Protein backbone atom coordinates (compact mmCIF):
# COMPACT_ATOMS: atom_id res chain seq x y z
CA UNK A 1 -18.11 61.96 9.40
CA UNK A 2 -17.39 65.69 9.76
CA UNK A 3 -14.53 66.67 12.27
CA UNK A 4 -13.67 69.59 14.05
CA UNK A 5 -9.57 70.58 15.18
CA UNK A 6 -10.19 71.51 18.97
CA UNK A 7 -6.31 70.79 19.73
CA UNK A 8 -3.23 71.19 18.21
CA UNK A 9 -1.05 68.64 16.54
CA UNK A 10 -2.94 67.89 13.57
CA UNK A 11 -1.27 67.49 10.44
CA UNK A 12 -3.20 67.24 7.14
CA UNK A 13 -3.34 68.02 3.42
CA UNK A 14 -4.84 71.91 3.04
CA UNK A 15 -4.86 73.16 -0.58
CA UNK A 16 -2.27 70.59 -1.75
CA UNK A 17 0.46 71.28 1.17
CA UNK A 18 1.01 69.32 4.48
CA UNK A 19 0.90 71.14 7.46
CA UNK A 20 -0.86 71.55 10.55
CA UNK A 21 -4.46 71.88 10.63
CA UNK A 22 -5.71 75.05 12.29
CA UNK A 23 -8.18 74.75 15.30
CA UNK A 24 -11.45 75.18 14.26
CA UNK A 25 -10.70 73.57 10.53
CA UNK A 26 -13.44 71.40 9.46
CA UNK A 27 -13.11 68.33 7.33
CA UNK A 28 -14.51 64.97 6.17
CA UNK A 29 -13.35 61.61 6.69
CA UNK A 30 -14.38 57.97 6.75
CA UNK A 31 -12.57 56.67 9.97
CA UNK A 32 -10.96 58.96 13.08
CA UNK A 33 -7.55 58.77 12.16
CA UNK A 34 -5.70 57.52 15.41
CA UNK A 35 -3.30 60.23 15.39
CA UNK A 36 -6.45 62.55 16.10
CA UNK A 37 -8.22 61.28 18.77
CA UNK A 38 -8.61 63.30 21.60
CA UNK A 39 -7.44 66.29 19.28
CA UNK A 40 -11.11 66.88 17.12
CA UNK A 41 -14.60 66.71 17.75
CA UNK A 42 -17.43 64.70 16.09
CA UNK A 43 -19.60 67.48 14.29
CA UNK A 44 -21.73 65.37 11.73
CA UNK A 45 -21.70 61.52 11.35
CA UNK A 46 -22.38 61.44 7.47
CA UNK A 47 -21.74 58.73 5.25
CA UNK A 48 -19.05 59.40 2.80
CA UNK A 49 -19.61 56.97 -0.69
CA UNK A 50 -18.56 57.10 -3.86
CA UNK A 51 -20.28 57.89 -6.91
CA UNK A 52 -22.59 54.72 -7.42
CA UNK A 53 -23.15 56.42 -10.87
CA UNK A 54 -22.01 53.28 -13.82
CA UNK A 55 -20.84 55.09 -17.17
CA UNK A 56 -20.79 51.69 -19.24
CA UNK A 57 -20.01 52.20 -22.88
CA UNK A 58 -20.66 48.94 -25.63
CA UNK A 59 -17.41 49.70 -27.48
CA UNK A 60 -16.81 46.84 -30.60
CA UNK A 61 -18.67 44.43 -28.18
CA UNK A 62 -16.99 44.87 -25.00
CA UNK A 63 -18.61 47.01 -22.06
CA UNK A 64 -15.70 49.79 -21.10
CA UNK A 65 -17.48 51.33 -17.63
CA UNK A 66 -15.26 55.03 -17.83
CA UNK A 67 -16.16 55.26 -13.79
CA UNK A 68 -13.13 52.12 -13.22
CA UNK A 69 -10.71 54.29 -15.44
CA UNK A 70 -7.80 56.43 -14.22
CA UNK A 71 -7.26 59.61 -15.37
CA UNK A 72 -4.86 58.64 -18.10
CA UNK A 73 -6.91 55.86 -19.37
CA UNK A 74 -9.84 57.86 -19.60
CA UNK A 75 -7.13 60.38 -22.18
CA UNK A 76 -6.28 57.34 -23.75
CA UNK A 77 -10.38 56.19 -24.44
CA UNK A 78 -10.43 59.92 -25.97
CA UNK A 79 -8.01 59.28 -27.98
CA UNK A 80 -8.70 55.87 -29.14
CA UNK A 81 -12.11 56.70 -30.14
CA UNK A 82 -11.01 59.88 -31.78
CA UNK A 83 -13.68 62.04 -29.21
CA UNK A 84 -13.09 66.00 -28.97
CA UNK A 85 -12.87 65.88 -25.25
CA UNK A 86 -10.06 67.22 -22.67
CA UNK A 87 -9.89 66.98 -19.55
CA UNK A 88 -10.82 70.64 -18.09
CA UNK A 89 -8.33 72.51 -14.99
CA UNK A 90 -9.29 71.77 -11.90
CA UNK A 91 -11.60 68.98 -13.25
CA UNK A 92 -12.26 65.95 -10.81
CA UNK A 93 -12.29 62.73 -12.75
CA UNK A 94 -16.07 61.75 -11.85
CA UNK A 95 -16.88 64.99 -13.99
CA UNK A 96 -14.39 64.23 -16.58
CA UNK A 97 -15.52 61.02 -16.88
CA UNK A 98 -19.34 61.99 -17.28
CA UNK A 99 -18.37 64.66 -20.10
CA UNK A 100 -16.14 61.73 -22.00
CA UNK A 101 -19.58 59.52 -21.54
CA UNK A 102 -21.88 61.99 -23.09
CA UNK A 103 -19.70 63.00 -26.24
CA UNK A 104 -19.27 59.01 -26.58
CA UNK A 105 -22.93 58.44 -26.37
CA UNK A 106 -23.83 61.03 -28.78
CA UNK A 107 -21.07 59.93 -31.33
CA UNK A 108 -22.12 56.78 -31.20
CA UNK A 109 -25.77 57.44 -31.40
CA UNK A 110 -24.65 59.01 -35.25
């Protein structure tokens, strides 16, 4: 759901700091946290998933899905398998992921 800051006394992550949210800042969550009812406003109830998206690689006869990896392991499939990908600044993981996926499919489809 989307919430609205109508009070003050919100504390939050902005930009990579802690501090405390201004009024009016808007933001997605899953769940109210407890801490804020009372202090925000309901704006949108969306649905926040993740990416459903499967990036399943056949890799000497084992399935490797690069979605389940962490950030390091996904460095360490690079490497493994010798691919000329790295990981871009500011690059979410879903995206890094998908770019690792496509180089591997294409090598592999040599």
């Amino acid at each position: 759901m989307k919430l609205r800051v109508t009070k003050r006394g919100c504390f939050g992550s902005i930009d990579g700091a802690v501090a405390e949210l201004p009024i009016g800042h808007e933001f997605e969550v899953k769940d109210i946290p407890p801490a804020f009812v009372g202090r925000v406003i309901v704006i949108e109830d969306i649905k926040i998933t993740p990416s459903e998206t499967l990036l399943i690689l056949k890799i000497e006869d084992k399935d490797v899905d690069l979605s389940k990896l962490t950030v390091d392991g996904l460095k360490e499939f690079v490497e493994a398998n010798n691919l000329d990908v790295t990981q871009e600044k500011g690059e979410v993981k879903a995206d890094f992921a998908k770019r690792i996926y496509n180089v591997a499919l294409a090598k592999l489809g040599e």
